[in-house]
């Protein structure tokens, strides 16, 4: 089953942890918010990265569903 | 506070970077760089220099063009053998391996882990203060600021508390050796050897019988190529001592220097409201941070301000200069803990803030952003609060002070006062 990563921009305070730890999944937009680069995650390794990003996010702004 | 800096004009002799005048007061030269040479090709030292706030920010953000380690297109990074301590994770540049190594420890200095350590920082500060509380005076560099952070790290590493004094002695000798060289160097190298002799059996022990402490965590971390070697573990420990101990040590001394000599009027505010120590920390990290220079190597040609920096060139990012950029901060040469154009709260690795204000560059930005940022801020604020609370009617012992200096800004030397004497009522 494919998964989707979403970022809650209200919670996000631009710590930057997601895009510096996982440039394969996120990049920084002009204001400092993350942009999710992969729409549907099919790959198991990538899914693991997404889970890590969600765990590490200090704002708890990343969801994997 | 500060007077307006002199305009030195466009003529810049790169030998100035080796002068003691520059180590004492680099700010006029920084301004000259920003105003006349935003991309300065220093042919004398064979390197390039960036100094404006947004240029330093852009270089930190651009991992594709600027690497922390010398870029090798066809293989792993070259560690060399030039180190006093052995290799450390920074030399893994922008690689995946660096990310993995960083994440072994990064989580230990933030969030709940950090909160769990706060009572210990409190207790250690208090213990150190009790050693001189009856003296009526204290030289805080040797007796306080160089004592607290190293005891905290020693605690985190899980070293026995009864060895703390010995450990502090080694640390002080080591830092003096690295900073001042000369006669201090031999003692520093001896301290390093003694420290390694002490820690070798501990590494062996914790590899086979790990506990919850940071040293065990480093010893047993699984990386792509297996566990770290003993030499790598030592390199990591040394990095924690230097980057986690020495910088916070100097941050605390700098904060007190500014409150005693730069803005004694604002010290009154801080005494009334200790939460403002965090503002002192932030403004110190902008106005004259512990670290002024970071280094990068270009991985491709970079065009900026009409100049072209070639591939594989060494580039200095003067974050100490970017922090004084009029393009980013009003009256940048004024130290003001109530500044409304600086993000005063906790730093972000991205250098971007929801309040729309600019942050200081003192921790770097991006891939190699200081992983101890939250700890450094919290620890400095706690230690300063405890000291201010413990010392009655504290004031400078001497009316004059010769200021903050670095052994060598360009080789990453940490800036701090050499001594700072305080007086207080018994």
Coordinates of C-alpha atoms in Angstrom, one line a residue:
Chain A
X1 CA 0.0 0.0 0.0
X2 CA 1.4 3.4 -0.9
X3 CA 1.7 6.1 1.7
X4 CA 1.5 9.8 1.7
X5 CA 3.5 12.4 3.6
X6 CA 1.9 15.6 4.7
X7 CA 3.2 18.6 6.5
X8 CA 1.0 20.8 8.8
X9 CA 2.2 24.3 8.1
X10 CA 0.6 25.7 11.2
X11 CA 2.6 23.4 13.5
X12 CA 5.8 23.6 11.4
X13 CA 8.2 26.2 12.7
X14 CA 10.9 25.6 10.0
X15 CA 13.4 23.7 12.1
X16 CA 14.7 22.4 8.8
X17 CA 15.3 18.9 10.2
X18 CA 13.3 17.1 7.5
X19 CA 14.9 18.6 4.5
X20 CA 18.4 18.5 5.8
X21 CA 18.1 14.8 7.0
X22 CA 16.0 13.6 4.1
X23 CA 16.7 15.6 0.9
X24 CA 15.3 12.7 -1.0
X25 CA 11.8 13.4 0.4
X26 CA 11.8 17.1 1.2
X27 CA 13.2 20.4 0.0
X28 CA 13.0 23.9 1.5
X29 CA 10.7 26.4 -0.2
X30 CA 11.5 30.2 -0.4
X31 CA 10.0 30.9 3.0
X32 CA 11.7 28.0 4.8
X33 CA 8.8 25.5 4.8
X34 CA 9.3 22.0 3.6
X35 CA 7.9 20.8 0.2
X36 CA 7.2 17.1 -0.1
X37 CA 8.9 15.8 -3.2
X38 CA 7.4 12.3 -3.4
X39 CA 3.6 12.2 -3.9
X40 CA 3.0 8.5 -3.3
X41 CA 5.7 6.4 -1.4
X42 CA 5.8 2.9 -2.7
X43 CA 9.4 2.0 -1.8
X44 CA 9.9 0.4 1.7
X45 CA 13.2 2.1 2.3
X46 CA 11.7 5.5 1.5
X47 CA 8.8 4.8 3.7
X48 CA 11.3 4.1 6.5
X49 CA 12.9 7.5 5.8
X50 CA 9.5 9.2 6.0
X51 CA 8.8 7.6 9.3
X52 CA 12.1 8.8 10.6
X53 CA 11.4 12.3 9.4
X54 CA 8.0 12.2 11.2
X55 CA 9.7 11.0 14.4
X56 CA 12.5 13.5 14.4
X57 CA 10.4 16.6 13.5
X58 CA 10.6 18.7 16.7
X59 CA 7.2 20.4 15.8
X60 CA 5.5 17.0 15.3
X61 CA 4.2 18.5 12.0
X62 CA 4.9 15.6 9.7
X63 CA 2.4 12.8 9.1
X64 CA 2.6 9.6 7.2
X65 CA -0.7 8.0 6.3
Chain B
X1 CA 28.0 49.9 22.8
X2 CA 30.0 50.9 19.8
X3 CA 31.0 54.0 17.8
X4 CA 30.6 54.0 14.0
X5 CA 33.2 51.9 12.4
X6 CA 35.8 53.7 10.2
X7 CA 35.6 53.3 6.5
X8 CA 38.9 51.7 5.5
X9 CA 38.2 52.1 1.8
X10 CA 38.7 49.4 -0.9
X11 CA 42.4 48.7 -0.3
X12 CA 42.7 45.4 1.6
X13 CA 46.0 43.8 2.3
X14 CA 45.3 40.2 3.1
X15 CA 48.1 40.0 5.6
X16 CA 45.8 41.9 7.9
X17 CA 44.0 38.6 8.6
X18 CA 47.2 37.3 10.4
X19 CA 47.6 40.4 12.5
X20 CA 46.8 40.6 16.2
X21 CA 44.8 43.7 15.6
X22 CA 42.4 41.7 13.5
X23 CA 42.1 39.0 16.2
X24 CA 41.2 41.7 18.7
X25 CA 38.8 43.7 16.5
X26 CA 38.0 42.2 13.2
X27 CA 34.9 44.3 12.6
X28 CA 36.4 47.2 10.7
X29 CA 37.9 44.7 8.2
X30 CA 34.6 42.8 8.0
X31 CA 32.9 46.1 7.1
X32 CA 35.5 46.7 4.4
X33 CA 34.9 43.3 3.0
X34 CA 31.1 43.7 3.0
X35 CA 31.2 47.1 1.5
X36 CA 34.0 46.8 -1.1
X37 CA 34.7 43.1 -1.6
X38 CA 31.5 41.0 -1.1
X39 CA 33.4 38.2 -2.9
X40 CA 37.1 38.6 -1.9
X41 CA 39.8 36.6 -3.6
X42 CA 42.5 36.4 -1.0
X43 CA 45.5 35.4 -3.2
X44 CA 47.9 35.6 -0.4
X45 CA 46.2 32.8 1.5
X46 CA 44.8 31.1 -1.6
X47 CA 41.1 31.3 -0.6
X48 CA 37.9 33.2 -1.1
X49 CA 35.9 35.1 1.5
X50 CA 32.2 35.8 1.8
X51 CA 31.0 38.3 4.4
X52 CA 27.5 39.6 3.8
X53 CA 24.6 38.1 5.7
X54 CA 22.6 36.8 2.8
X55 CA 25.7 35.5 1.0
X56 CA 26.9 33.6 4.0
X57 CA 23.3 32.3 4.4
X58 CA 23.1 31.3 0.7
X59 CA 26.4 29.4 0.9
X60 CA 25.3 27.5 4.0
X61 CA 22.0 26.6 2.2
X62 CA 23.6 25.5 -1.0
X63 CA 25.0 22.0 -0.3
X64 CA 25.3 21.3 -4.1
X65 CA 28.0 24.0 -4.4
X66 CA 29.6 24.2 -1.0
X67 CA 30.9 21.2 0.8
X68 CA 32.3 21.1 4.4
X69 CA 35.1 18.6 3.3
X70 CA 37.3 18.7 0.3
X71 CA 35.2 17.3 -2.5
X72 CA 36.4 14.2 -4.2
X73 CA 34.5 13.4 -7.3
X74 CA 35.5 9.7 -7.4
X75 CA 35.7 8.4 -3.9
X76 CA 35.4 8.8 -0.2
X77 CA 36.6 11.9 1.7
X78 CA 40.3 12.0 2.6
X79 CA 40.7 12.2 6.3
X80 CA 44.4 12.9 6.4
X81 CA 46.4 12.8 9.6
X82 CA 46.8 16.4 10.5
X83 CA 44.5 16.2 13.5
X84 CA 45.4 16.5 17.1
X85 CA 42.5 14.3 18.0
X86 CA 41.8 11.9 15.2
X87 CA 39.1 12.1 12.6
X88 CA 35.7 13.4 13.4
X89 CA 32.3 13.4 11.7
X90 CA 32.7 16.9 10.2
X91 CA 35.1 15.5 7.7
X92 CA 32.5 13.3 6.2
X93 CA 31.4 16.5 4.5
X94 CA 27.9 16.4 3.1
X95 CA 27.7 12.7 2.7
X96 CA 25.0 10.2 3.8
X97 CA 27.6 8.9 6.3
X98 CA 27.7 12.3 7.9
X99 CA 23.9 12.4 8.3
X100 CA 24.0 8.9 9.9
X101 CA 26.8 9.9 12.3
X102 CA 25.2 13.1 13.2
X103 CA 21.9 11.5 14.0
X104 CA 23.6 9.1 16.5
X105 CA 24.0 12.0 18.9
X106 CA 21.9 14.9 17.6
X107 CA 18.8 13.6 19.4
X108 CA 20.7 13.6 22.7
X109 CA 20.8 17.4 22.9
X110 CA 17.3 18.4 22.2
X111 CA 13.7 17.8 23.4
X112 CA 12.9 15.5 26.3
X113 CA 16.5 14.2 26.5
X114 CA 17.7 17.8 27.0
X115 CA 15.0 18.5 29.6
X116 CA 16.1 15.4 31.5
X117 CA 19.6 16.9 31.8
X118 CA 18.5 20.4 33.0
X119 CA 18.4 19.5 36.7
X120 CA 22.0 18.1 36.4
X121 CA 23.2 21.4 34.8
X122 CA 21.5 23.3 37.7
X123 CA 23.2 21.1 40.3
X124 CA 26.7 21.2 38.7
X125 CA 26.5 25.0 38.4
X126 CA 25.6 25.2 42.1
X127 CA 28.4 22.9 43.1
X128 CA 31.0 25.0 41.2
X129 CA 29.7 28.3 42.6
X130 CA 30.0 26.9 46.2
X131 CA 33.7 26.5 45.7
X132 CA 34.2 30.3 45.5
X133 CA 31.1 31.7 47.1
X134 CA 33.0 32.8 50.3
X135 CA 35.9 34.4 48.4
X136 CA 34.3 37.8 47.6
X137 CA 35.9 37.6 44.1
X138 CA 36.2 35.1 41.3
X139 CA 38.0 34.8 37.9
X140 CA 35.1 33.2 36.1
X141 CA 37.0 31.9 33.0
X142 CA 39.1 29.5 35.1
X143 CA 36.8 29.0 38.0
X144 CA 33.3 28.9 36.4
X145 CA 32.9 29.0 32.7
X146 CA 35.6 26.4 31.9
X147 CA 34.2 24.2 34.7
X148 CA 30.5 23.8 34.2
X149 CA 30.1 22.7 30.5
X150 CA 32.9 20.1 30.7
X151 CA 31.4 18.6 33.9
X152 CA 28.1 18.4 32.2
X153 CA 29.6 16.6 29.2
X154 CA 31.5 14.3 31.5
X155 CA 28.2 13.5 33.2
X156 CA 26.5 12.8 29.9
X157 CA 29.3 10.5 28.7
X158 CA 28.8 8.6 32.0
X159 CA 32.3 9.2 33.4
X160 CA 32.6 8.6 37.1
X161 CA 31.9 11.8 39.1
X162 CA 35.0 11.4 41.3
X163 CA 37.1 11.7 38.1
X164 CA 35.5 15.0 37.1
X165 CA 38.2 17.3 38.6
X166 CA 40.9 15.3 36.7
X167 CA 38.9 15.5 33.5
X168 CA 38.5 19.3 33.9
X169 CA 42.2 19.7 34.4
X170 CA 42.9 17.7 31.2
X171 CA 40.4 19.7 29.3
X172 CA 41.8 23.1 30.5
X173 CA 45.3 22.1 29.5
X174 CA 44.1 20.8 26.1
X175 CA 42.2 23.9 25.3
X176 CA 45.0 26.2 26.3
X177 CA 47.4 24.1 24.2
X178 CA 45.2 24.3 21.1
X179 CA 44.4 28.0 21.7
X180 CA 47.7 29.5 22.7
X181 CA 50.3 26.9 21.4
X182 CA 53.9 27.5 22.4
X183 CA 54.6 26.6 26.0
X184 CA 51.0 25.5 26.5
X185 CA 51.2 22.9 23.7
X186 CA 53.4 20.3 25.4
X187 CA 51.1 20.3 28.4
X188 CA 48.1 20.1 26.1
X189 CA 49.5 17.1 24.3
X190 CA 50.3 15.4 27.6
X191 CA 46.8 16.0 28.8
X192 CA 45.4 14.5 25.6
X193 CA 47.6 11.4 26.0
X194 CA 46.5 11.0 29.7
X195 CA 42.9 11.4 28.7
X196 CA 43.1 8.8 26.0
X197 CA 44.9 6.4 28.4
X198 CA 42.0 7.0 30.8
X199 CA 39.3 6.5 28.3
X200 CA 40.7 3.6 26.3
X201 CA 39.6 0.9 28.8
X202 CA 36.2 2.6 29.2
X203 CA 35.6 2.4 25.5
X204 CA 36.5 -1.3 25.5
X205 CA 34.2 -1.9 28.5
X206 CA 31.2 0.0 27.0
X207 CA 31.5 -1.7 23.6
X208 CA 30.9 -5.1 25.3
X209 CA 28.8 -3.9 28.2
X210 CA 26.9 -0.7 27.2
X211 CA 24.8 1.4 29.4
X212 CA 22.4 4.3 28.8
X213 CA 25.2 7.0 28.6
X214 CA 26.4 8.9 25.6
X215 CA 29.7 7.1 25.4
X216 CA 28.0 3.7 25.2
X217 CA 25.7 5.1 22.5
X218 CA 28.7 6.2 20.4
X219 CA 30.5 3.0 21.0
X220 CA 27.7 0.8 19.9
X221 CA 26.1 2.8 17.1
X222 CA 25.6 0.7 14.0
X223 CA 26.7 2.4 10.8
X224 CA 26.8 1.2 7.3
X225 CA 30.3 -0.2 7.7
X226 CA 29.8 -1.6 11.2
X227 CA 30.7 0.1 14.5
X228 CA 33.1 3.0 14.8
X229 CA 36.8 2.2 15.4
X230 CA 38.4 3.1 18.7
X231 CA 40.1 6.0 17.0
X232 CA 36.7 7.2 15.6
X233 CA 35.1 7.0 19.0
X234 CA 37.9 9.2 20.4
X235 CA 37.5 11.6 17.6
X236 CA 33.8 11.9 18.4
X237 CA 34.5 12.4 22.2
X238 CA 37.1 15.1 21.3
X239 CA 34.6 16.8 19.1
X240 CA 32.1 16.8 22.0
X241 CA 34.7 18.3 24.3
X242 CA 35.7 21.0 21.9
X243 CA 32.4 21.7 20.2
X244 CA 30.2 21.0 23.2
X245 CA 32.4 22.0 26.1
X246 CA 34.7 24.8 24.9
X247 CA 32.1 26.7 22.9
X248 CA 29.6 26.8 25.8
X249 CA 32.5 27.7 28.1
X250 CA 33.3 30.7 26.0
X251 CA 29.7 31.6 25.4
X252 CA 29.2 32.0 29.2
X253 CA 32.3 34.1 29.6
X254 CA 31.3 36.3 26.6
X255 CA 27.8 36.8 28.0
X256 CA 29.3 38.0 31.3
X257 CA 31.8 40.2 29.6
X258 CA 29.0 42.0 27.7
X259 CA 26.9 42.4 30.8
X260 CA 29.8 43.7 32.8
X261 CA 31.5 46.0 30.3
X262 CA 29.5 46.5 27.1
X263 CA 26.0 47.0 28.5
X264 CA 26.1 47.3 32.3
X265 CA 22.8 49.2 32.0
X266 CA 21.1 46.1 30.6
X267 CA 22.6 43.9 33.2
X268 CA 20.1 45.6 35.6
X269 CA 17.3 44.3 33.3
X270 CA 18.7 40.8 33.4
X271 CA 19.0 40.8 37.2
X272 CA 15.3 41.7 37.4
X273 CA 14.2 39.2 34.8
X274 CA 16.6 36.2 34.5
X275 CA 14.7 34.9 31.5
X276 CA 16.5 37.7 29.6
X277 CA 19.7 35.7 29.8
X278 CA 18.5 33.9 26.7
X279 CA 18.4 37.3 25.0
X280 CA 21.9 38.0 26.2
X281 CA 22.9 34.6 24.6
X282 CA 21.2 35.4 21.3
X283 CA 22.6 38.9 21.0
X284 CA 26.1 37.7 21.9
X285 CA 25.8 35.0 19.2
X286 CA 25.0 37.8 16.8
X287 CA 27.3 40.7 18.0
X288 CA 30.4 38.7 18.6
X289 CA 29.9 35.0 18.5
X290 CA 32.3 32.4 19.8
X291 CA 33.0 31.1 16.3
X292 CA 33.4 33.7 13.5
X293 CA 34.5 31.6 10.5
X294 CA 33.3 28.5 8.8
X295 CA 35.0 26.8 5.8
X296 CA 33.7 25.3 2.7
X297 CA 35.1 23.9 -0.6
X298 CA 33.3 24.6 -3.8
X299 CA 32.1 21.5 -5.7
X300 CA 31.5 23.6 -8.9
X301 CA 32.0 27.1 -10.2
X302 CA 30.0 29.7 -8.3
X303 CA 29.2 33.1 -9.7
X304 CA 28.4 35.9 -7.3
X305 CA 28.6 39.7 -7.4
X306 CA 30.3 39.6 -10.8
X307 CA 33.1 37.2 -9.6
X308 CA 33.5 33.5 -10.3
X309 CA 34.8 31.3 -7.6
X310 CA 36.3 28.3 -9.3
X311 CA 35.6 24.6 -8.5
X312 CA 37.5 23.1 -5.5
X313 CA 38.3 26.5 -4.1
X314 CA 38.6 27.1 -0.3
X315 CA 36.0 29.6 0.9
X316 CA 35.7 31.2 4.3
X317 CA 32.3 32.2 5.4
X318 CA 32.6 35.0 7.9
X319 CA 29.5 34.6 10.0
X320 CA 30.9 37.1 12.4
X321 CA 30.8 39.6 9.5
X322 CA 27.4 38.6 8.3
X323 CA 26.0 39.2 11.8
X324 CA 27.1 42.8 11.6
X325 CA 25.6 43.4 8.1
X326 CA 23.6 46.6 7.9
X327 CA 21.6 44.8 5.2
X328 CA 20.2 42.4 7.8
X329 CA 20.2 44.3 11.1
X330 CA 19.6 47.9 12.2
X331 CA 22.6 49.5 14.0
X332 CA 24.4 46.3 13.8
X333 CA 27.4 47.5 15.9
X334 CA 25.2 48.2 18.9
X335 CA 24.8 45.4 21.5
X336 CA 21.2 45.4 22.6
X337 CA 19.4 42.5 24.3
X338 CA 16.0 44.1 23.5
X339 CA 16.7 44.3 19.8
X340 CA 13.4 43.9 17.8
X341 CA 14.9 42.8 14.5
X342 CA 16.6 39.6 15.7
X343 CA 14.9 36.3 16.2
X344 CA 15.5 36.0 20.0
X345 CA 14.2 32.4 20.6
X346 CA 15.6 29.1 19.9
X347 CA 17.5 28.8 16.6
X348 CA 16.4 26.8 13.5
X349 CA 18.7 24.8 11.4
X350 CA 17.0 26.4 8.4
X351 CA 17.8 29.9 9.5
X352 CA 14.2 30.8 8.8
X353 CA 11.7 31.9 11.4
X354 CA 7.9 32.3 11.7
X355 CA 8.3 35.8 13.2
X356 CA 9.9 36.9 9.9
X357 CA 13.0 38.2 11.7
X358 CA 16.5 37.3 10.8
X359 CA 18.5 34.9 13.0
X360 CA 22.1 35.2 14.0
X361 CA 24.5 33.1 12.0
X362 CA 26.5 32.0 15.1
X363 CA 25.5 28.3 14.9
X364 CA 25.9 28.1 11.1
X365 CA 22.9 27.0 9.0
X366 CA 21.9 23.8 7.2
X367 CA 23.8 20.6 6.9
X368 CA 26.4 21.3 9.6
X369 CA 24.3 23.5 11.8
X370 CA 25.5 23.1 15.4
X371 CA 23.8 20.0 16.8
X372 CA 24.2 21.3 20.3
X373 CA 22.3 24.5 19.7
X374 CA 19.4 23.9 22.1
X375 CA 21.7 22.6 24.8
X376 CA 24.2 25.5 24.4
X377 CA 21.5 28.1 24.8
X378 CA 19.8 26.3 27.8
X379 CA 23.1 25.5 29.5
X380 CA 24.5 29.0 29.1
X381 CA 21.3 30.6 30.4
X382 CA 21.1 28.3 33.4
X383 CA 24.7 28.7 34.3
X384 CA 24.5 32.5 34.0
X385 CA 21.2 32.7 36.0
X386 CA 22.7 30.6 38.8
X387 CA 25.8 32.7 38.9
X388 CA 23.9 36.0 38.9
X389 CA 21.6 34.7 41.6
X390 CA 24.5 33.3 43.7
X391 CA 26.7 36.3 43.8
X392 CA 25.4 39.2 45.8
X393 CA 25.8 42.6 44.2
X394 CA 28.2 41.2 41.6
X395 CA 30.3 43.8 39.6
X396 CA 33.5 43.9 37.6
X397 CA 36.6 43.8 39.8
X398 CA 38.5 46.1 37.4
X399 CA 37.2 49.2 35.6
X400 CA 39.0 48.4 32.4
X401 CA 39.1 45.1 30.4
X402 CA 41.2 44.4 27.3
X403 CA 38.3 42.7 25.6
X404 CA 37.5 39.6 23.7
X405 CA 40.1 38.0 21.5
X406 CA 40.6 34.8 19.4
X407 CA 43.9 32.9 19.0
X408 CA 43.1 32.8 15.3
X409 CA 39.7 33.6 13.8
X410 CA 40.5 32.1 10.5
X411 CA 41.6 28.7 11.8
X412 CA 38.3 28.5 13.8
X413 CA 39.7 29.9 17.0
X414 CA 37.0 30.5 19.6
X415 CA 36.6 34.1 20.8
X416 CA 36.5 34.9 24.5
X417 CA 38.0 37.0 27.2
X418 CA 41.2 35.5 28.6
X419 CA 40.3 36.4 32.1
X420 CA 37.2 38.0 33.7
X421 CA 37.4 39.0 37.3
X422 CA 34.2 39.7 39.3
X423 CA 33.7 41.1 42.8
X424 CA 30.7 40.4 45.0
X425 CA 29.6 40.9 48.6
X426 CA 30.3 38.1 51.0

